[in-house]
């Protein structure tokens, strides 16, 4: 069940940071806000990667 939670949180964070990224990159210039969005994308990617990795491991252990 841990992998389901990690995948769900990763997807929710990805959606949030897609919206925030669209707002941040629509404004001219690069700054702290863009770094914040990039960090959010990285964090959601890590959650998704670990969730899918654990899911595959649980699936292979079940067999």
JSON list of C-alpha atoms in Angstrom, two decimals:
[
{"chain": "A", "resi": 1, "resn": "UNK", "atom": "CA", "xyz": [0.00, 0.00, 0.00]},
{"chain": "A", "resi": 2, "resn": "UNK", "atom": "CA", "xyz": [2.96, 2.32, 0.49]},
{"chain": "A", "resi": 3, "resn": "UNK", "atom": "CA", "xyz": [3.61, 2.40, -3.23]},
{"chain": "A", "resi": 4, "resn": "UNK", "atom": "CA", "xyz": [0.02, 3.47, -3.94]},
{"chain": "A", "resi": 5, "resn": "UNK", "atom": "CA", "xyz": [0.40, 6.41, -1.58]},
{"chain": "A", "resi": 6, "resn": "UNK", "atom": "CA", "xyz": [3.72, 7.45, -3.10]},
{"chain": "A", "resi": 7, "resn": "UNK", "atom": "CA", "xyz": [2.34, 7.28, -6.65]},
{"chain": "A", "resi": 8, "resn": "UNK", "atom": "CA", "xyz": [-0.78, 9.25, -5.68]},
{"chain": "A", "resi": 9, "resn": "UNK", "atom": "CA", "xyz": [1.22, 11.95, -3.90]},
{"chain": "A", "resi": 10, "resn": "UNK", "atom": "CA", "xyz": [3.66, 12.15, -6.79]},
{"chain": "A", "resi": 11, "resn": "UNK", "atom": "CA", "xyz": [0.82, 12.64, -9.28]},
{"chain": "A", "resi": 12, "resn": "UNK", "atom": "CA", "xyz": [-0.90, 15.26, -7.12]},
{"chain": "A", "resi": 13, "resn": "UNK", "atom": "CA", "xyz": [2.35, 17.19, -6.67]},
{"chain": "A", "resi": 14, "resn": "UNK", "atom": "CA", "xyz": [3.09, 16.96, -10.39]},
{"chain": "A", "resi": 15, "resn": "UNK", "atom": "CA", "xyz": [-0.32, 18.46, -11.21]},
{"chain": "A", "resi": 16, "resn": "UNK", "atom": "CA", "xyz": [0.15, 21.25, -8.67]},
{"chain": "A", "resi": 17, "resn": "UNK", "atom": "CA", "xyz": [3.59, 22.13, -9.97]},
{"chain": "A", "resi": 18, "resn": "UNK", "atom": "CA", "xyz": [2.45, 22.01, -13.60]},
{"chain": "A", "resi": 19, "resn": "UNK", "atom": "CA", "xyz": [-0.08, 24.71, -12.76]},
{"chain": "A", "resi": 20, "resn": "UNK", "atom": "CA", "xyz": [2.44, 26.71, -10.71]},
{"chain": "A", "resi": 21, "resn": "UNK", "atom": "CA", "xyz": [5.03, 26.25, -13.46]},
{"chain": "A", "resi": 22, "resn": "UNK", "atom": "CA", "xyz": [2.67, 27.62, -16.10]},
{"chain": "A", "resi": 23, "resn": "UNK", "atom": "CA", "xyz": [2.12, 30.69, -13.95]},
{"chain": "A", "resi": 24, "resn": "UNK", "atom": "CA", "xyz": [5.80, 31.13, -13.11]},
{"chain": "A", "resi": 25, "resn": "UNK", "atom": "CA", "xyz": [7.14, 30.70, -16.63]},
{"chain": "A", "resi": 26, "resn": "UNK", "atom": "CA", "xyz": [4.52, 33.02, -18.12]},
{"chain": "A", "resi": 27, "resn": "UNK", "atom": "CA", "xyz": [6.21, 35.93, -16.37]},
{"chain": "A", "resi": 28, "resn": "UNK", "atom": "CA", "xyz": [9.47, 37.25, -17.78]},
{"chain": "A", "resi": 29, "resn": "UNK", "atom": "CA", "xyz": [12.76, 36.48, -16.08]},
{"chain": "A", "resi": 30, "resn": "UNK", "atom": "CA", "xyz": [14.08, 33.64, -13.97]},
{"chain": "A", "resi": 31, "resn": "UNK", "atom": "CA", "xyz": [14.11, 33.73, -10.21]},
{"chain": "A", "resi": 32, "resn": "UNK", "atom": "CA", "xyz": [13.33, 31.97, -6.98]},
{"chain": "A", "resi": 33, "resn": "UNK", "atom": "CA", "xyz": [9.83, 31.00, -8.07]},
{"chain": "A", "resi": 34, "resn": "UNK", "atom": "CA", "xyz": [11.13, 29.00, -11.01]},
{"chain": "A", "resi": 35, "resn": "UNK", "atom": "CA", "xyz": [13.63, 27.22, -8.75]},
{"chain": "A", "resi": 36, "resn": "UNK", "atom": "CA", "xyz": [10.78, 26.38, -6.39]},
{"chain": "A", "resi": 37, "resn": "UNK", "atom": "CA", "xyz": [8.77, 24.89, -9.25]},
{"chain": "A", "resi": 38, "resn": "UNK", "atom": "CA", "xyz": [11.78, 22.94, -10.51]},
{"chain": "A", "resi": 39, "resn": "UNK", "atom": "CA", "xyz": [12.33, 21.54, -7.01]},
{"chain": "A", "resi": 40, "resn": "UNK", "atom": "CA", "xyz": [8.68, 20.50, -6.87]},
{"chain": "A", "resi": 41, "resn": "UNK", "atom": "CA", "xyz": [9.00, 18.69, -10.19]},
{"chain": "A", "resi": 42, "resn": "UNK", "atom": "CA", "xyz": [12.10, 16.89, -8.97]},
{"chain": "A", "resi": 43, "resn": "UNK", "atom": "CA", "xyz": [10.41, 15.90, -5.70]},
{"chain": "A", "resi": 44, "resn": "UNK", "atom": "CA", "xyz": [7.28, 14.63, -7.45]},
{"chain": "A", "resi": 45, "resn": "UNK", "atom": "CA", "xyz": [9.44, 12.70, -9.93]},
{"chain": "A", "resi": 46, "resn": "UNK", "atom": "CA", "xyz": [11.32, 11.02, -7.09]},
{"chain": "A", "resi": 47, "resn": "UNK", "atom": "CA", "xyz": [8.04, 10.06, -5.42]},
{"chain": "A", "resi": 48, "resn": "UNK", "atom": "CA", "xyz": [6.69, 8.62, -8.66]},
{"chain": "A", "resi": 49, "resn": "UNK", "atom": "CA", "xyz": [9.90, 6.74, -9.41]},
{"chain": "A", "resi": 50, "resn": "UNK", "atom": "CA", "xyz": [10.07, 5.18, -5.94]},
{"chain": "A", "resi": 51, "resn": "UNK", "atom": "CA", "xyz": [6.36, 4.37, -5.98]},
{"chain": "A", "resi": 52, "resn": "UNK", "atom": "CA", "xyz": [6.56, 2.55, -9.31]},
{"chain": "A", "resi": 53, "resn": "UNK", "atom": "CA", "xyz": [9.76, 0.79, -8.25]},
{"chain": "A", "resi": 54, "resn": "UNK", "atom": "CA", "xyz": [8.11, -0.47, -5.05]},
{"chain": "A", "resi": 55, "resn": "UNK", "atom": "CA", "xyz": [5.00, -1.44, -7.00]},
{"chain": "A", "resi": 56, "resn": "UNK", "atom": "CA", "xyz": [7.05, -3.55, -9.42]},
{"chain": "A", "resi": 57, "resn": "UNK", "atom": "CA", "xyz": [8.90, -5.14, -6.52]},
{"chain": "A", "resi": 58, "resn": "UNK", "atom": "CA", "xyz": [5.64, -5.99, -4.75]},
{"chain": "A", "resi": 59, "resn": "UNK", "atom": "CA", "xyz": [4.21, -7.38, -7.99]},
{"chain": "A", "resi": 60, "resn": "UNK", "atom": "CA", "xyz": [7.25, -9.61, -8.58]},
{"chain": "A", "resi": 61, "resn": "UNK", "atom": "CA", "xyz": [7.29, -10.78, -4.95]},
{"chain": "A", "resi": 62, "resn": "UNK", "atom": "CA", "xyz": [3.62, -11.74, -5.17]},
{"chain": "A", "resi": 63, "resn": "UNK", "atom": "CA", "xyz": [4.28, -14.20, -7.99]}
]
